[in-house]
Amino acid sequence: MPEPDSILEELGLTPVWRTRTASTIGAAESAAAEACPSVDVKAPKKEFEVISEPISEVSETPISLLDWDTLKARVANCTRCRLCEKRNHTVFGIGDEKASWMLVGEAPGANEDRLGEPFVGQAGKLLDNMLGAVGRTRENGIYIANVIKCRPPGNRDPQLDEVAQCEPYLKRQLAIIRPQLILALGRFAAQSLLKTDASISSLRTRVHQYEGVPVIVTYHPAYLLRNLPDKAKAWADLCRAQEIYQAMNH
C-alpha cells in the first residue's frame, strides 16, 4: 500500500498537505494562517435547539434527551430502519468529544462497516493528511461522524425514510459536542445538514449556518481520490474553515 506522502505527491499537494506530529500542531496552525487569506467572520458559539424526531417505541427516551453514552448504546442497537438488517457494525463516530470542529460525512462504506469507524482506508488517510496540514488530528479538536450510521447496500445513496430515522442521532451528537465549526464532506452531507438540493459546487463557495454554527462545504476525500484536479479547491475550503475558526477565537 502506498505511503500517505506518496499519495499526496501524486495529488500534487506536497509539501503543503503534510502530516504533522502532535509536537508541531501549533506551528502548523500558524503556517496555515499565513497561507490562507484573511476572513473577517464573527459567529459566536450558540446553544442548539432541541429538535424533535420520530421514535420507534413510545416508552423510549427521545433521542434529543440522551446523554453521550446512552446515545452511543442506542446507535449500536438501533433497528429503526432496514439498514440494520445487513450491517456488520454501526459507525457512531470517532475523535475528540469536546471538539471545536465537527466533520460530517455521508454514510459508512465497506471498510467502515467492517471496522466500525468512519473514514478508514485511502480516503481516511487523505483526510488525516488534510487535517494535519492545518495542525489538527482526530484526537485533537476534531470529531468525525456520518449522517447515516449503517452502510447502505452497495454504497447506494441513503433513502429518505432511512435519513428520517437516522439523522436524529447526528443532531444529538452536534447538540452535545456543540462545535464551533462544521465541515460538511460531500454533497449528501451538505444537503442533509443545510436542507437544500443545491449542488456542491454552488454550496462550496459560501459560508453557511447550522443552528448558528458556521458550515463549510467541501468535497468528500473519496471523491478527491477519483478527481485529482479538484484537490486545490478542497485545500481552499480547508483554508477558509481555518480562517473562520481563527477569526472567531481572536
PDB file of C-alpha atoms in Angstrom:
ATOM      1  CA  MET A   1       0.000   0.000   0.000  1.00  0.00           C
ATOM      2  CA  PRO A   2       1.445   3.425  -0.936  1.00  0.00           C
ATOM      3  CA  GLU A   3       2.607   5.671   1.886  1.00  0.00           C
ATOM      4  CA  PRO A   4       0.410   8.765   2.623  1.00  0.00           C
ATOM      5  CA  ASP A   5       3.159  11.101   1.419  1.00  0.00           C
ATOM      6  CA  SER A   6       3.267   9.319  -1.918  1.00  0.00           C
ATOM      7  CA  ILE A   7      -0.499   9.767  -2.271  1.00  0.00           C
ATOM      8  CA  LEU A   8      -0.170  13.488  -1.622  1.00  0.00           C
ATOM      9  CA  GLU A   9       2.735  13.750  -4.034  1.00  0.00           C
ATOM     10  CA  GLU A  10       0.599  12.096  -6.695  1.00  0.00           C
ATOM     11  CA  LEU A  11      -2.190  14.587  -5.944  1.00  0.00           C
ATOM     12  CA  GLY A  12       0.282  17.430  -6.289  1.00  0.00           C
ATOM     13  CA  LEU A  13      -0.358  18.614  -2.745  1.00  0.00           C
ATOM     14  CA  THR A  14       3.121  18.294  -1.264  1.00  0.00           C
ATOM     15  CA  PRO A  15       4.653  19.956   0.611  1.00  0.00           C
ATOM     16  CA  VAL A  16       1.525  21.775   1.824  1.00  0.00           C
ATOM     17  CA  TRP A  17      -0.541  18.744   2.881  1.00  0.00           C
ATOM     18  CA  ARG A  18       1.998  17.041   5.084  1.00  0.00           C
ATOM     19  CA  THR A  19       1.020  15.062   8.195  1.00  0.00           C
ATOM     20  CA  ARG A  20       2.231  16.827  11.322  1.00  0.00           C
ATOM     21  CA  THR A  21       3.079  15.315  14.658  1.00  0.00           C
ATOM     22  CA  ALA A  22       1.395  16.449  17.865  1.00  0.00           C
ATOM     23  CA  SER A  23       4.506  18.455  18.785  1.00  0.00           C
ATOM     24  CA  THR A  24       4.193  20.586  15.636  1.00  0.00           C
ATOM     25  CA  ILE A  25       0.460  21.246  15.744  1.00  0.00           C
ATOM     26  CA  GLY A  26       0.903  24.825  16.989  1.00  0.00           C
ATOM     27  CA  ALA A  27       3.420  25.626  14.267  1.00  0.00           C
ATOM     28  CA  ALA A  28       1.151  24.105  11.624  1.00  0.00           C
ATOM     29  CA  GLU A  29      -1.756  26.319  12.632  1.00  0.00           C
ATOM     30  CA  SER A  30       0.477  29.408  12.385  1.00  0.00           C
ATOM     31  CA  ALA A  31       1.771  28.356   8.961  1.00  0.00           C
ATOM     32  CA  ALA A  32      -1.749  27.648   7.725  1.00  0.00           C
ATOM     33  CA  ALA A  33      -2.869  31.063   8.914  1.00  0.00           C
ATOM     34  CA  GLU A  34      -0.165  32.737   6.806  1.00  0.00           C
ATOM     35  CA  ALA A  35      -1.057  30.619   3.750  1.00  0.00           C
ATOM     36  CA  CYS A  36      -4.771  31.406   3.770  1.00  0.00           C
ATOM     37  CA  PRO A  37      -6.467  34.728   3.027  1.00  0.00           C
ATOM     38  CA  SER A  38      -7.912  36.680   5.923  1.00  0.00           C
ATOM     39  CA  VAL A  39     -11.608  36.166   6.624  1.00  0.00           C
ATOM     40  CA  ASP A  40     -13.459  38.547   8.902  1.00  0.00           C
ATOM     41  CA  VAL A  41     -16.175  36.369  10.401  1.00  0.00           C
ATOM     42  CA  LYS A  42     -17.521  36.576  13.920  1.00  0.00           C
ATOM     43  CA  ALA A  43     -20.087  33.886  14.697  1.00  0.00           C
ATOM     44  CA  PRO A  44     -20.485  33.271  18.442  1.00  0.00           C
ATOM     45  CA  LYS A  45     -20.947  29.755  19.684  1.00  0.00           C
ATOM     46  CA  LYS A  46     -24.630  29.195  20.371  1.00  0.00           C
ATOM     47  CA  GLU A  47     -26.756  26.632  22.096  1.00  0.00           C
ATOM     48  CA  PHE A  48     -28.502  24.187  19.774  1.00  0.00           C
ATOM     49  CA  GLU A  49     -32.254  23.986  19.690  1.00  0.00           C
ATOM     50  CA  VAL A  50     -33.856  20.775  20.862  1.00  0.00           C
ATOM     51  CA  ILE A  51     -35.222  19.077  17.748  1.00  0.00           C
ATOM     52  CA  SER A  52     -37.984  16.533  17.938  1.00  0.00           C
ATOM     53  CA  GLU A  53     -37.840  13.322  15.923  1.00  0.00           C
ATOM     54  CA  PRO A  54     -39.824  10.136  15.385  1.00  0.00           C
ATOM     55  CA  ILE A  55     -39.099   7.326  17.823  1.00  0.00           C
ATOM     56  CA  SER A  56     -39.818   3.656  17.320  1.00  0.00           C
ATOM     57  CA  GLU A  57     -41.113   2.968  20.822  1.00  0.00           C
ATOM     58  CA  VAL A  58     -43.281   5.358  22.821  1.00  0.00           C
ATOM     59  CA  SER A  59     -41.627   4.165  26.021  1.00  0.00           C
ATOM     60  CA  GLU A  60     -38.100   5.078  24.836  1.00  0.00           C
ATOM     61  CA  THR A  61     -36.406   8.276  25.953  1.00  0.00           C
ATOM     62  CA  PRO A  62     -36.374  10.621  22.943  1.00  0.00           C
ATOM     63  CA  ILE A  63     -33.027  10.762  21.185  1.00  0.00           C
ATOM     64  CA  SER A  64     -32.910  14.526  21.753  1.00  0.00           C
ATOM     65  CA  LEU A  65     -32.628  13.908  25.517  1.00  0.00           C
ATOM     66  CA  LEU A  66     -29.981  11.162  25.572  1.00  0.00           C
ATOM     67  CA  ASP A  67     -26.543  11.641  27.113  1.00  0.00           C
ATOM     68  CA  TRP A  68     -23.445  10.633  25.147  1.00  0.00           C
ATOM     69  CA  ASP A  69     -23.011   7.078  26.453  1.00  0.00           C
ATOM     70  CA  THR A  70     -26.705   6.264  26.148  1.00  0.00           C
ATOM     71  CA  LEU A  71     -26.765   7.723  22.641  1.00  0.00           C
ATOM     72  CA  LYS A  72     -23.824   5.536  21.633  1.00  0.00           C
ATOM     73  CA  ALA A  73     -25.525   2.443  23.031  1.00  0.00           C
ATOM     74  CA  ARG A  74     -28.803   3.330  21.284  1.00  0.00           C
ATOM     75  CA  VAL A  75     -26.981   3.597  17.947  1.00  0.00           C
ATOM     76  CA  ALA A  76     -25.181   0.286  18.475  1.00  0.00           C
ATOM     77  CA  ASN A  77     -28.510  -1.497  18.925  1.00  0.00           C
ATOM     78  CA  CYS A  78     -30.602   0.540  16.513  1.00  0.00           C
ATOM     79  CA  THR A  79     -33.293  -1.150  14.430  1.00  0.00           C
ATOM     80  CA  ARG A  80     -35.132   1.999  13.328  1.00  0.00           C
ATOM     81  CA  CYS A  81     -34.735   1.271   9.607  1.00  0.00           C
ATOM     82  CA  ARG A  82     -33.950  -1.582   7.209  1.00  0.00           C
ATOM     83  CA  LEU A  83     -30.223  -0.804   7.125  1.00  0.00           C
ATOM     84  CA  CYS A  84     -29.792  -2.707  10.396  1.00  0.00           C
ATOM     85  CA  GLU A  85     -30.552  -5.985   8.620  1.00  0.00           C
ATOM     86  CA  LYS A  86     -27.270  -6.296   6.700  1.00  0.00           C
ATOM     87  CA  ARG A  87     -24.774  -4.251   8.698  1.00  0.00           C
ATOM     88  CA  ASN A  88     -21.718  -5.682  10.425  1.00  0.00           C
ATOM     89  CA  HIS A  89     -21.191  -2.661  12.680  1.00  0.00           C
ATOM     90  CA  THR A  90     -22.839   0.654  13.275  1.00  0.00           C
ATOM     91  CA  VAL A  91     -20.460   3.596  12.859  1.00  0.00           C
ATOM     92  CA  PHE A  92     -21.129   6.077  15.635  1.00  0.00           C
ATOM     93  CA  GLY A  93     -18.134   8.368  15.119  1.00  0.00           C
ATOM     94  CA  ILE A  94     -14.601   8.971  16.329  1.00  0.00           C
ATOM     95  CA  GLY A  95     -12.479  11.755  17.749  1.00  0.00           C
ATOM     96  CA  ASP A  96     -12.378  14.379  20.455  1.00  0.00           C
ATOM     97  CA  GLU A  97     -15.721  14.519  22.258  1.00  0.00           C
ATOM     98  CA  LYS A  98     -15.018  18.166  23.148  1.00  0.00           C
ATOM     99  CA  ALA A  99     -14.055  19.045  19.602  1.00  0.00           C
ATOM    100  CA  SER A 100     -14.168  22.579  18.223  1.00  0.00           C
ATOM    101  CA  TRP A 101     -14.558  21.186  14.680  1.00  0.00           C
ATOM    102  CA  MET A 102     -17.050  18.527  13.642  1.00  0.00           C
ATOM    103  CA  LEU A 103     -16.668  16.799  10.288  1.00  0.00           C
ATOM    104  CA  VAL A 104     -19.798  15.227   8.824  1.00  0.00           C
ATOM    105  CA  GLY A 105     -19.779  12.632   6.058  1.00  0.00           C
ATOM    106  CA  GLU A 106     -22.483  10.644   4.317  1.00  0.00           C
ATOM    107  CA  ALA A 107     -22.567   7.020   5.435  1.00  0.00           C
ATOM    108  CA  PRO A 108     -20.206   4.117   6.131  1.00  0.00           C
ATOM    109  CA  GLY A 109     -18.607   2.242   3.255  1.00  0.00           C
ATOM    110  CA  ALA A 110     -17.457  -1.362   3.242  1.00  0.00           C
ATOM    111  CA  ASN A 111     -14.318  -0.750   5.310  1.00  0.00           C
ATOM    112  CA  GLU A 112     -16.170   1.418   7.803  1.00  0.00           C
ATOM    113  CA  ASP A 113     -18.880  -1.217   8.177  1.00  0.00           C
ATOM    114  CA  ARG A 114     -16.220  -3.849   8.806  1.00  0.00           C
ATOM    115  CA  LEU A 115     -14.254  -1.830  11.370  1.00  0.00           C
ATOM    116  CA  GLY A 116     -16.968   0.321  12.938  1.00  0.00           C
ATOM    117  CA  GLU A 117     -15.001   3.545  12.373  1.00  0.00           C
ATOM    118  CA  PRO A 118     -15.577   6.418   9.908  1.00  0.00           C
ATOM    119  CA  PHE A 119     -13.164   7.365   7.140  1.00  0.00           C
ATOM    120  CA  VAL A 120     -10.728   4.480   7.016  1.00  0.00           C
ATOM    121  CA  GLY A 121      -8.702   3.252   4.043  1.00  0.00           C
ATOM    122  CA  GLN A 122      -7.189   5.563   1.441  1.00  0.00           C
ATOM    123  CA  ALA A 123      -9.880   8.233   1.807  1.00  0.00           C
ATOM    124  CA  GLY A 124      -9.286   8.280   5.551  1.00  0.00           C
ATOM    125  CA  LYS A 125      -5.539   8.657   5.099  1.00  0.00           C
ATOM    126  CA  LEU A 126      -6.057  11.560   2.729  1.00  0.00           C
ATOM    127  CA  LEU A 127      -8.426  13.208   5.206  1.00  0.00           C
ATOM    128  CA  ASP A 128      -5.896  12.791   8.019  1.00  0.00           C
ATOM    129  CA  ASN A 129      -3.198  14.436   5.901  1.00  0.00           C
ATOM    130  CA  MET A 130      -5.508  17.306   5.017  1.00  0.00           C
ATOM    131  CA  LEU A 131      -6.279  17.885   8.701  1.00  0.00           C
ATOM    132  CA  GLY A 132      -2.612  17.583   9.604  1.00  0.00           C
ATOM    133  CA  ALA A 133      -1.815  20.400   7.196  1.00  0.00           C
ATOM    134  CA  VAL A 134      -3.781  22.786   9.443  1.00  0.00           C
ATOM    135  CA  GLY A 135      -2.460  21.274  12.661  1.00  0.00           C
ATOM    136  CA  ARG A 136      -5.392  19.026  13.531  1.00  0.00           C
ATOM    137  CA  THR A 137      -5.858  15.329  14.195  1.00  0.00           C
ATOM    138  CA  ARG A 138      -8.746  13.022  15.019  1.00  0.00           C
ATOM    139  CA  GLU A 139      -7.635  13.083  18.652  1.00  0.00           C
ATOM    140  CA  ASN A 140      -7.133  16.830  18.943  1.00  0.00           C
ATOM    141  CA  GLY A 141     -10.055  19.164  18.344  1.00  0.00           C
ATOM    142  CA  ILE A 142     -11.805  17.066  15.683  1.00  0.00           C
ATOM    143  CA  TYR A 143     -14.846  14.785  15.830  1.00  0.00           C
ATOM    144  CA  ILE A 144     -15.931  12.835  12.736  1.00  0.00           C
ATOM    145  CA  ALA A 145     -19.397  11.360  12.207  1.00  0.00           C
ATOM    146  CA  ASN A 146     -21.782  10.469   9.394  1.00  0.00           C
ATOM    147  CA  VAL A 147     -25.391  11.384   8.707  1.00  0.00           C
ATOM    148  CA  ILE A 148     -26.179   7.667   8.385  1.00  0.00           C
ATOM    149  CA  LYS A 149     -24.768   5.206  10.937  1.00  0.00           C
ATOM    150  CA  CYS A 150     -25.174   1.948   8.944  1.00  0.00           C
ATOM    151  CA  ARG A 151     -23.854   1.120   5.490  1.00  0.00           C
ATOM    152  CA  PRO A 152     -26.425   1.302   2.681  1.00  0.00           C
ATOM    153  CA  PRO A 153     -26.200  -1.843   0.495  1.00  0.00           C
ATOM    154  CA  GLY A 154     -23.769  -1.402  -2.361  1.00  0.00           C
ATOM    155  CA  ASN A 155     -22.911   2.087  -1.066  1.00  0.00           C
ATOM    156  CA  ARG A 156     -26.077   3.466  -2.625  1.00  0.00           C
ATOM    157  CA  ASP A 157     -27.430   6.866  -1.552  1.00  0.00           C
ATOM    158  CA  PRO A 158     -29.473   6.654   1.657  1.00  0.00           C
ATOM    159  CA  GLN A 159     -33.223   6.801   1.094  1.00  0.00           C
ATOM    160  CA  LEU A 160     -35.475   9.450   2.590  1.00  0.00           C
ATOM    161  CA  ASP A 161     -37.039   7.204   5.222  1.00  0.00           C
ATOM    162  CA  GLU A 162     -33.586   5.995   6.301  1.00  0.00           C
ATOM    163  CA  VAL A 163     -32.422   9.574   6.727  1.00  0.00           C
ATOM    164  CA  ALA A 164     -35.550  10.440   8.722  1.00  0.00           C
ATOM    165  CA  GLN A 165     -34.866   7.608  11.183  1.00  0.00           C
ATOM    166  CA  CYS A 166     -31.080   8.062  11.481  1.00  0.00           C
ATOM    167  CA  GLU A 167     -30.469  11.803  11.242  1.00  0.00           C
ATOM    168  CA  PRO A 168     -31.703  12.490  14.824  1.00  0.00           C
ATOM    169  CA  TYR A 169     -28.596  10.670  16.083  1.00  0.00           C
ATOM    170  CA  LEU A 170     -26.350  13.149  14.289  1.00  0.00           C
ATOM    171  CA  LYS A 171     -28.424  16.087  15.528  1.00  0.00           C
ATOM    172  CA  ARG A 172     -27.944  14.877  19.096  1.00  0.00           C
ATOM    173  CA  GLN A 173     -24.183  14.421  18.568  1.00  0.00           C
ATOM    174  CA  LEU A 174     -23.988  18.014  17.324  1.00  0.00           C
ATOM    175  CA  ALA A 175     -26.067  19.244  20.262  1.00  0.00           C
ATOM    176  CA  ILE A 176     -23.818  17.513  22.810  1.00  0.00           C
ATOM    177  CA  ILE A 177     -20.461  18.392  21.249  1.00  0.00           C
ATOM    178  CA  ARG A 178     -21.521  21.933  20.297  1.00  0.00           C
ATOM    179  CA  PRO A 179     -18.700  22.501  17.786  1.00  0.00           C
ATOM    180  CA  GLN A 180     -17.639  25.967  16.759  1.00  0.00           C
ATOM    181  CA  LEU A 181     -17.338  24.954  13.116  1.00  0.00           C
ATOM    182  CA  ILE A 182     -18.815  22.196  10.929  1.00  0.00           C
ATOM    183  CA  LEU A 183     -17.123  20.819   7.820  1.00  0.00           C
ATOM    184  CA  ALA A 184     -19.577  19.006   5.537  1.00  0.00           C
ATOM    185  CA  LEU A 185     -17.776  16.386   3.445  1.00  0.00           C
ATOM    186  CA  GLY A 186     -19.553  15.723   0.178  1.00  0.00           C
ATOM    187  CA  ARG A 187     -22.873  16.511  -1.467  1.00  0.00           C
ATOM    188  CA  PHE A 188     -25.124  14.279   0.621  1.00  0.00           C
ATOM    189  CA  ALA A 189     -23.795  15.521   3.975  1.00  0.00           C
ATOM    190  CA  ALA A 190     -24.059  19.149   2.883  1.00  0.00           C
ATOM    191  CA  GLN A 191     -27.593  18.776   1.544  1.00  0.00           C
ATOM    192  CA  SER A 192     -28.726  16.907   4.669  1.00  0.00           C
ATOM    193  CA  LEU A 193     -27.298  19.473   7.101  1.00  0.00           C
ATOM    194  CA  LEU A 194     -28.440  22.516   5.163  1.00  0.00           C
ATOM    195  CA  LYS A 195     -31.779  21.113   3.950  1.00  0.00           C
ATOM    196  CA  THR A 196     -31.144  22.003   0.341  1.00  0.00           C
ATOM    197  CA  ASP A 197     -30.860  20.315  -3.022  1.00  0.00           C
ATOM    198  CA  ALA A 198     -28.240  22.766  -4.298  1.00  0.00           C
ATOM    199  CA  SER A 199     -25.138  21.394  -5.991  1.00  0.00           C
ATOM    200  CA  ILE A 200     -21.897  21.030  -4.059  1.00  0.00           C
ATOM    201  CA  SER A 201     -20.175  23.401  -6.481  1.00  0.00           C
ATOM    202  CA  SER A 202     -22.562  26.196  -5.504  1.00  0.00           C
ATOM    203  CA  LEU A 203     -22.519  25.338  -1.783  1.00  0.00           C
ATOM    204  CA  ARG A 204     -18.707  25.278  -1.559  1.00  0.00           C
ATOM    205  CA  THR A 205     -18.173  28.923  -2.211  1.00  0.00           C
ATOM    206  CA  ARG A 206     -20.224  30.313   0.696  1.00  0.00           C
ATOM    207  CA  VAL A 207     -20.241  30.160   4.486  1.00  0.00           C
ATOM    208  CA  HIS A 208     -23.472  28.563   5.704  1.00  0.00           C
ATOM    209  CA  GLN A 209     -25.064  28.256   9.145  1.00  0.00           C
ATOM    210  CA  TYR A 210     -26.392  25.293  11.102  1.00  0.00           C
ATOM    211  CA  GLU A 211     -28.064  26.295  14.376  1.00  0.00           C
ATOM    212  CA  GLY A 212     -25.847  29.392  14.464  1.00  0.00           C
ATOM    213  CA  VAL A 213     -22.632  27.486  13.707  1.00  0.00           C
ATOM    214  CA  PRO A 214     -20.629  28.198  10.521  1.00  0.00           C
ATOM    215  CA  VAL A 215     -20.689  25.365   7.974  1.00  0.00           C
ATOM    216  CA  ILE A 216     -18.060  24.958   5.261  1.00  0.00           C
ATOM    217  CA  VAL A 217     -18.862  22.573   2.427  1.00  0.00           C
ATOM    218  CA  THR A 218     -16.089  20.679   0.669  1.00  0.00           C
ATOM    219  CA  TYR A 219     -15.534  17.555  -1.375  1.00  0.00           C
ATOM    220  CA  HIS A 220     -15.524  14.090   0.145  1.00  0.00           C
ATOM    221  CA  PRO A 221     -11.972  12.655   0.315  1.00  0.00           C
ATOM    222  CA  ALA A 222     -13.066   9.608  -1.698  1.00  0.00           C
ATOM    223  CA  TYR A 223     -14.181  11.970  -4.458  1.00  0.00           C
ATOM    224  CA  LEU A 224     -10.787  13.690  -4.424  1.00  0.00           C
ATOM    225  CA  LEU A 225      -9.030  10.363  -4.964  1.00  0.00           C
ATOM    226  CA  ARG A 226     -11.045   9.958  -8.170  1.00  0.00           C
ATOM    227  CA  ASN A 227     -10.982  13.596  -9.274  1.00  0.00           C
ATOM    228  CA  LEU A 228      -7.485  14.910  -8.716  1.00  0.00           C
ATOM    229  CA  PRO A 229      -7.968  18.362 -10.330  1.00  0.00           C
ATOM    230  CA  ASP A 230     -10.333  19.366  -7.517  1.00  0.00           C
ATOM    231  CA  LYS A 231      -7.705  18.963  -4.802  1.00  0.00           C
ATOM    232  CA  ALA A 232      -6.823  22.689  -4.973  1.00  0.00           C
ATOM    233  CA  LYS A 233     -10.468  23.608  -4.376  1.00  0.00           C
ATOM    234  CA  ALA A 234     -10.573  21.323  -1.335  1.00  0.00           C
ATOM    235  CA  TRP A 235      -7.453  22.984   0.042  1.00  0.00           C
ATOM    236  CA  ALA A 236      -9.095  26.398  -0.401  1.00  0.00           C
ATOM    237  CA  ASP A 237     -12.132  25.130   1.523  1.00  0.00           C
ATOM    238  CA  LEU A 238      -9.939  23.912   4.363  1.00  0.00           C
ATOM    239  CA  CYS A 239      -8.112  27.259   4.472  1.00  0.00           C
ATOM    240  CA  ARG A 240     -11.475  29.001   4.642  1.00  0.00           C
ATOM    241  CA  ALA A 241     -12.548  26.811   7.567  1.00  0.00           C
ATOM    242  CA  GLN A 242      -9.299  27.501   9.423  1.00  0.00           C
ATOM    243  CA  GLU A 243      -9.524  31.240   8.920  1.00  0.00           C
ATOM    244  CA  ILE A 244     -13.158  31.389  10.039  1.00  0.00           C
ATOM    245  CA  TYR A 245     -12.317  29.445  13.185  1.00  0.00           C
ATOM    246  CA  GLN A 246      -9.364  31.696  13.963  1.00  0.00           C
ATOM    247  CA  ALA A 247     -11.474  34.816  13.378  1.00  0.00           C
ATOM    248  CA  MET A 248     -13.989  33.595  15.944  1.00  0.00           C
ATOM    249  CA  ASN A 249     -11.299  32.918  18.542  1.00  0.00           C
ATOM    250  CA  HIS A 250      -9.171  36.071  18.331  1.00  0.00           C
TER     251      HIS A 250
END
